[in-house]
Short mmCIF file of C-alpha atoms in Angstrom, two decimals:
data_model
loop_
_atom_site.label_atom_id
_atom_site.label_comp_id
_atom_site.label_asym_id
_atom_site.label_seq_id
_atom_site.Cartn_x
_atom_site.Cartn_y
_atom_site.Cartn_z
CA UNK A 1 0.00 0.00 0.00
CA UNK A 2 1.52 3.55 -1.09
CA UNK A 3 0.65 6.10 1.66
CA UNK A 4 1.76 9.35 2.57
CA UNK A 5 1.40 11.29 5.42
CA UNK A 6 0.53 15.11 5.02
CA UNK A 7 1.16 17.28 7.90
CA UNK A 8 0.16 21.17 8.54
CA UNK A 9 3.10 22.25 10.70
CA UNK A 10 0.91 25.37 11.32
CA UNK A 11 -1.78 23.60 13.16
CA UNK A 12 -2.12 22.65 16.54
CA UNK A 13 0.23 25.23 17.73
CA UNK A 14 2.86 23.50 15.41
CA UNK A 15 3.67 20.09 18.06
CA UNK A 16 2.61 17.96 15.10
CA UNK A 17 6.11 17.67 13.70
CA UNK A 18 7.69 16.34 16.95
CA UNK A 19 5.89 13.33 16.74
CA UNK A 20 6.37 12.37 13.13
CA UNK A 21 8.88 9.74 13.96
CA UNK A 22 6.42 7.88 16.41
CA UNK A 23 3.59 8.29 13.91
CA UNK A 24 5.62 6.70 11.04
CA UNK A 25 6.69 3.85 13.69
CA UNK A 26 2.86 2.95 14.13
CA UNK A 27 2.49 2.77 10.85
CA UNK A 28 5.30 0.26 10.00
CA UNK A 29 4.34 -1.70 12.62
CA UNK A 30 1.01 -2.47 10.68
CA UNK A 31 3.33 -3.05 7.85
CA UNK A 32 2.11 0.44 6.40
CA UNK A 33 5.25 2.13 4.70
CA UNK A 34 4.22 5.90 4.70
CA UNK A 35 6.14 8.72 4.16
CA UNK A 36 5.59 12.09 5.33
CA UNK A 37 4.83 14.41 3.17
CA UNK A 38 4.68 18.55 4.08
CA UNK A 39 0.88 20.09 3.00
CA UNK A 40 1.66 23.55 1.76
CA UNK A 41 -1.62 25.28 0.48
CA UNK A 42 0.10 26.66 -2.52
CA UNK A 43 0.47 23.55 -3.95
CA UNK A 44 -0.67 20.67 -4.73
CA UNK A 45 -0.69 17.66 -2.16
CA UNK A 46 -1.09 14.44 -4.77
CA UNK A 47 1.68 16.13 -7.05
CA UNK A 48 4.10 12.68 -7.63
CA UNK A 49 1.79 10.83 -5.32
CA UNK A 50 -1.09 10.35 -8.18
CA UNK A 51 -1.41 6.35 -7.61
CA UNK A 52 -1.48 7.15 -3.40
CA UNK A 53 -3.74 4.53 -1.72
CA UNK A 54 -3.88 5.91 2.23
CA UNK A 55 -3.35 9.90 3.03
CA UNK A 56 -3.04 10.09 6.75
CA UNK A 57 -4.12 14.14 7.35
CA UNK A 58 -2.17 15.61 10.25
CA UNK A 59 -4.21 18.93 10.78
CA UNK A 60 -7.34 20.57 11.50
CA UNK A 61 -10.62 20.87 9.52
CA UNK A 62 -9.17 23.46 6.84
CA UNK A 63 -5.92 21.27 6.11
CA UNK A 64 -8.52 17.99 5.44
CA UNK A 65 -10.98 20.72 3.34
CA UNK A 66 -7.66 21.41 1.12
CA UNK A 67 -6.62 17.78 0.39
CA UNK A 68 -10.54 16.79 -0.20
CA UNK A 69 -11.15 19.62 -2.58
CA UNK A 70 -8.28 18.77 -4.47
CA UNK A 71 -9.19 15.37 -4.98
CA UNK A 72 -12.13 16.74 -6.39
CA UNK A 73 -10.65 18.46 -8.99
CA UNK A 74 -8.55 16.11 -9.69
CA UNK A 75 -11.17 13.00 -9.93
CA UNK A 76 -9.34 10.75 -7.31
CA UNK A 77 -10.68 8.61 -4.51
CA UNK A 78 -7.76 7.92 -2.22
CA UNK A 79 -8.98 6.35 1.63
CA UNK A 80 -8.14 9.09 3.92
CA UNK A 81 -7.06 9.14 7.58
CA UNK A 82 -7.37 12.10 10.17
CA UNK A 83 -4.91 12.67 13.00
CA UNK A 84 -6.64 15.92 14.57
CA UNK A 85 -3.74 18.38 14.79
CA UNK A 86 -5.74 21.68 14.36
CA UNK A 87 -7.40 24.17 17.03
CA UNK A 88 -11.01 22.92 16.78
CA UNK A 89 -11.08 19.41 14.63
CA UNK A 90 -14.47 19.39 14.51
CA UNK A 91 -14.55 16.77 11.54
CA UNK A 92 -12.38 14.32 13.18
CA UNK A 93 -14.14 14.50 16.67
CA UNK A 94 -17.47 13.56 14.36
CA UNK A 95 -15.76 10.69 13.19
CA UNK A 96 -14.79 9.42 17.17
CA UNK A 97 -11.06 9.99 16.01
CA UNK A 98 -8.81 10.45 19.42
CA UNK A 99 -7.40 13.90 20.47
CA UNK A 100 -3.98 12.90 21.13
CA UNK A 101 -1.49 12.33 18.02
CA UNK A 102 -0.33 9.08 18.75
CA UNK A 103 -3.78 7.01 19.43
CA UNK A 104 -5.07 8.72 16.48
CA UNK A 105 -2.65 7.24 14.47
CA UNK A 106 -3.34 3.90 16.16
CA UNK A 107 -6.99 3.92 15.23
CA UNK A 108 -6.15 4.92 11.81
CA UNK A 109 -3.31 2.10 11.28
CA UNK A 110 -5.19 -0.51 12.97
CA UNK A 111 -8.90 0.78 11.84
CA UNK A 112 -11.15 -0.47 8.85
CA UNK A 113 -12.73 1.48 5.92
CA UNK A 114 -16.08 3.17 6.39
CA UNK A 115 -17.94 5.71 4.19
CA UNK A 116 -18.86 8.72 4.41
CA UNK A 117 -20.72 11.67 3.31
CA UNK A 118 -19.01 15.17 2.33
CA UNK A 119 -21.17 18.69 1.68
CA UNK A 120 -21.00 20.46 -1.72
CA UNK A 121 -21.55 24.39 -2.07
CA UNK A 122 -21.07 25.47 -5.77
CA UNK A 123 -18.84 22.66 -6.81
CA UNK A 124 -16.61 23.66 -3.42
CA UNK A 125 -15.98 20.56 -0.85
CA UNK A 126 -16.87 20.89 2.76
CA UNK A 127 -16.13 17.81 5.23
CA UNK A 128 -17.26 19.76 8.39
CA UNK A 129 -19.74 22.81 7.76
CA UNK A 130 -21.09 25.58 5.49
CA UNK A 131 -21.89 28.64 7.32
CA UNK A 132 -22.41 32.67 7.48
CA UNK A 133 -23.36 34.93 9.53
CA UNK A 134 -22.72 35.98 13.30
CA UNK A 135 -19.51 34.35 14.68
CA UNK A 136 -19.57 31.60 11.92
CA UNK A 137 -16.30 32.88 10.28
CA UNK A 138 -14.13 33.68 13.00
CA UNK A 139 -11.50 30.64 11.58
CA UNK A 140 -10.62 32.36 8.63
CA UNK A 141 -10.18 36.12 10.32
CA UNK A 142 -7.99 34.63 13.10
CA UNK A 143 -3.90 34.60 12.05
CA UNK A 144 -1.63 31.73 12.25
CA UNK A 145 -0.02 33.05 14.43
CA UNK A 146 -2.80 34.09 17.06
CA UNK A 147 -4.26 30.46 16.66
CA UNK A 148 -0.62 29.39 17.64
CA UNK A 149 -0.37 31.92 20.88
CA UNK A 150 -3.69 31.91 22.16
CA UNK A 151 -5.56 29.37 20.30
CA UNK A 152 -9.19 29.52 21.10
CA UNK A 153 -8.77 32.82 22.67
CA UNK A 154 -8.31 34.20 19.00
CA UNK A 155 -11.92 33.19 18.21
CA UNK A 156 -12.94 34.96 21.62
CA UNK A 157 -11.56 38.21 20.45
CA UNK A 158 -13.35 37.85 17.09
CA UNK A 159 -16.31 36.79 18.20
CA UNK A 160 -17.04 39.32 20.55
CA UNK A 161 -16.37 41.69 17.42
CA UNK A 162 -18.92 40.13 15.35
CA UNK A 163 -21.79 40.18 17.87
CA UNK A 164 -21.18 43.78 18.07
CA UNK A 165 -21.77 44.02 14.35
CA UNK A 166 -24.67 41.41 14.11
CA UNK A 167 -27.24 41.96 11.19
CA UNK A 168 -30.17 41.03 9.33
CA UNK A 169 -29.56 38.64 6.74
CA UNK A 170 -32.69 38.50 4.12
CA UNK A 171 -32.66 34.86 2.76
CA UNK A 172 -34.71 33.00 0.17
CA UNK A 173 -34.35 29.10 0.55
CA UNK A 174 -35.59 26.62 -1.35
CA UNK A 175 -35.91 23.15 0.24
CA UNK A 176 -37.84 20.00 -1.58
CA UNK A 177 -39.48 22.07 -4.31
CA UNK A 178 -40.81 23.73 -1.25
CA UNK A 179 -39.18 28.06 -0.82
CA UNK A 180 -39.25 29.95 2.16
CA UNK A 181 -38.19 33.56 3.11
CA UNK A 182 -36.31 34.59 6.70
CA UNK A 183 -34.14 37.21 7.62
CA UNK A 184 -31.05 35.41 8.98
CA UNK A 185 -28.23 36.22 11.86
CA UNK A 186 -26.48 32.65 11.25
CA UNK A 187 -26.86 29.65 9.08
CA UNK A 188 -24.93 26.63 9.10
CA UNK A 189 -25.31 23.41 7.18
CA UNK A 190 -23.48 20.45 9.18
CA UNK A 191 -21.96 17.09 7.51
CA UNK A 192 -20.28 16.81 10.86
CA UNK A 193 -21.98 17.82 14.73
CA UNK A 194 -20.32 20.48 16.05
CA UNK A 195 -18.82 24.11 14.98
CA UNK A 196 -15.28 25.27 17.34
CA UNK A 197 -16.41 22.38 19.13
CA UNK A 198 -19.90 23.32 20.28
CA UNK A 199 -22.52 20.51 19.74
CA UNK A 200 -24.85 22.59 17.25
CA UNK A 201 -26.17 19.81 15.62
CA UNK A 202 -26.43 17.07 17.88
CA UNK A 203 -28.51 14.58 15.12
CA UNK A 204 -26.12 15.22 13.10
CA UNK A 205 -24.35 11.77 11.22
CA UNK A 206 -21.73 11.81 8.34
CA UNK A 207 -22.58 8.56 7.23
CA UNK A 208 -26.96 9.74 7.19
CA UNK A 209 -26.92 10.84 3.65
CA UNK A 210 -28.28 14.26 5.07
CA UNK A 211 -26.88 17.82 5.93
CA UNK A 212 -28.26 19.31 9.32
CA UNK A 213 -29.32 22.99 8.87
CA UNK A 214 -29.16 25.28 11.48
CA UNK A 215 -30.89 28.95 10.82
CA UNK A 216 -31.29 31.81 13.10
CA UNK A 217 -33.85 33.98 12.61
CA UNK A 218 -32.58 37.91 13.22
CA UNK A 219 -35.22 39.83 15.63
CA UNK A 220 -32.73 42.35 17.11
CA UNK A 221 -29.45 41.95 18.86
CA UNK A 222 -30.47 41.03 22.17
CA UNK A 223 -32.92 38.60 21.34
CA UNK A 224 -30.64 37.15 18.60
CA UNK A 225 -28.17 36.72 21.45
CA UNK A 226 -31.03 35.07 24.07
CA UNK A 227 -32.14 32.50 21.59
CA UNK A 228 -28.67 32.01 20.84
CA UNK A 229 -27.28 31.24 24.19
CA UNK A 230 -30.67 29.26 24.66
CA UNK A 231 -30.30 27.10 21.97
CA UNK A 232 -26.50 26.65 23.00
CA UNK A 233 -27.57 25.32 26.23
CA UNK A 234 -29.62 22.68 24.93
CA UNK A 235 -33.03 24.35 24.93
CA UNK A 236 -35.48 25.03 21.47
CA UNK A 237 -36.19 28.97 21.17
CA UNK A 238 -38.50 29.81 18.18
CA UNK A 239 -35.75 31.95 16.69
CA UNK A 240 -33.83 28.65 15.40
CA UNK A 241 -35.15 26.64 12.75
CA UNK A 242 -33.65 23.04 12.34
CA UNK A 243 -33.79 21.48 9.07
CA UNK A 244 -32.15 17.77 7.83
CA UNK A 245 -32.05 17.45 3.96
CA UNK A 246 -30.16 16.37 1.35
CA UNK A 247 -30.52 19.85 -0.78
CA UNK A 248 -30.82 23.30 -0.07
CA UNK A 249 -30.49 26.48 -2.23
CA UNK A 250 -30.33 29.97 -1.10
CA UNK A 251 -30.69 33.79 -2.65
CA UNK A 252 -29.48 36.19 -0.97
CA UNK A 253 -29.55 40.19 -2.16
CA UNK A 254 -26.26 40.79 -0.04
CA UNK A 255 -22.37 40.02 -0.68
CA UNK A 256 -21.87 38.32 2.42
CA UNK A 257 -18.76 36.01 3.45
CA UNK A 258 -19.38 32.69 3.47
CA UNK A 259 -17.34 30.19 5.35
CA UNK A 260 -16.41 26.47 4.60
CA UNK A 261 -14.67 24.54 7.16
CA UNK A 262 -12.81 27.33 8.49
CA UNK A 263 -11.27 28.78 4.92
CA UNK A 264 -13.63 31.20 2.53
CA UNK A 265 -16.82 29.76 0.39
CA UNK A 266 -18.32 31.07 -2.52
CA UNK A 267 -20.08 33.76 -3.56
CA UNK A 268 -24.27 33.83 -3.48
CA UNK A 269 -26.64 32.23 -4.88
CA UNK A 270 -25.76 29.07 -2.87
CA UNK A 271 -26.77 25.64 -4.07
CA UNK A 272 -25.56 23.25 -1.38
CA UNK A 273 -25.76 19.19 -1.31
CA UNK A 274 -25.21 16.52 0.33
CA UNK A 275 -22.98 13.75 -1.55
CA UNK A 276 -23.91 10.37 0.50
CA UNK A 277 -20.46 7.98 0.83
CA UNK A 278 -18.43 10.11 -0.87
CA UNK A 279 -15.01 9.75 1.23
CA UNK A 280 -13.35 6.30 2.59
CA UNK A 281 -12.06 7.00 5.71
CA UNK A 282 -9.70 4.96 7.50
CA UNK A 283 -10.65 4.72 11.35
#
């Protein structure tokens, strides 16, 4: 078996690469020869690795969103493994993969295939989530190098900026040959359960076939914020609407950023999808 292992050494406040030895170790002894690999985001990860059978991921959701996308475009099908290694790993935790580095790789060398399913937005990838709106893309504003010195503190700061700037969203959404109008403060379509590791969508599966869509309806800051520490909490305020579906479109009037598993989505209109067993995953 040909299998590479692709590390961020930016993630996870950069320990990754001190335990590249052990991680290649585990391998071997499963009689897996894999070879470390460096994932740099300017190019591409499968360059002289084409026929690769097994790529082990050592990063967080935005390092597995790069490799996946590029398989995309590049109509391969390679079994992946994740070794969580980022701030949040909000994929992996869906997928019952172990925090720490080594066990992680123990699950993966030891570990069978399984499907499962993966999100599309406008021909763009998403393993995790799809999302806009308040405090959904605080990932992509927070620096390297913040994530490495303060980790989640980084999303703290940002956070607390974009609640101070929350607004109305006006949405059309079509769902089932069935459309709907709302005015929006966040919307989030999950393939995995949880977002910076809160459990938003707790029925969430990746293997279902479905996305889980989360929408909160804007009534003014303060009882945005109530529902939202409500729903947070475990309870069902009227202000969130929670839809499971295979596919979803939405208009929307605004440019607003969009956010896919921590790096930038696309541009409105939004046709999101649900692509059942599309990724082997080693675990």
């Amino acid at each position: 078996m040909k299998a590479i292992l692709l590390y961020n050494p930016r993630s996870g406040k950069g320990r990754i690469e001190r335990h590249l030895d052990a991680i290649v170790e585990i391998f071997r002894q499963s009689e897996i020869e894999i070879r470390p690999k460096l994932l740099d985001f300017d190019k591409d990860p499968f360059e002289g690795d084409e026929d690769v059978e097994l790529v082990v991921i050592c990063g967080g959701d935005g390092s597995i969103n790069y490799v996946v996308n590029t398989m995309l475009r590049r109509g391969i099908s390679p079994t992946l493994g994740v070794i969580p290694a980022g701030t949040a790993n909000d994929f992996a935790l869906a997928l019952g993969m172990s925090r720490r580095h080594l066990r992680a790789a123990r699950q993966i060398a030891q570990g069978s295939v399984r499907s499962v399913d993966c999100g599309i937005v406008n021909g763009n990838a998403f393993v995790n989530v799809l999302s806009f709106g308040v405090l959904t893309t605080t990932s992509q504003q927070a620096t390297d190098r913040e994530k490495h010195l303060v980790g989640k503190l980084a999303y703290i700061r940002i956070g607390t900026r974009d609640l101070l700037t929350m607004h109305s969203i006006p949405l059309v959404a079509r769902i089932n040959g069935e459309e709907f109008s709302t005015e929006a403060a966040m919307f989030l379509a999950f393939n995995g359960r949880s977002a910076g590791q809160f459990r938003l969508a707790p029925e969430a599966k990746v293997d279902d076939g479905l996305l889980d869509v989360l929408i909160l309806r804007y009534d003014n800051m303060a009882k945005t914020c109530w529902s939202m520490m409500q729903y947070l909490v475990g309870g069902h305020p009227e202000a969130v609407h929670y839809i499971r579906t295979d596919k979803i479109e939405l208009l929307c009037p605004y440019s607003e950023r969009t956010d896919i598993d921590g790096q930038p989505g696309p541009d409105f209109p939004l046709s999101i999808e649900c692509l059942p067993g599309a990724l082997k995953i080693r675990c």
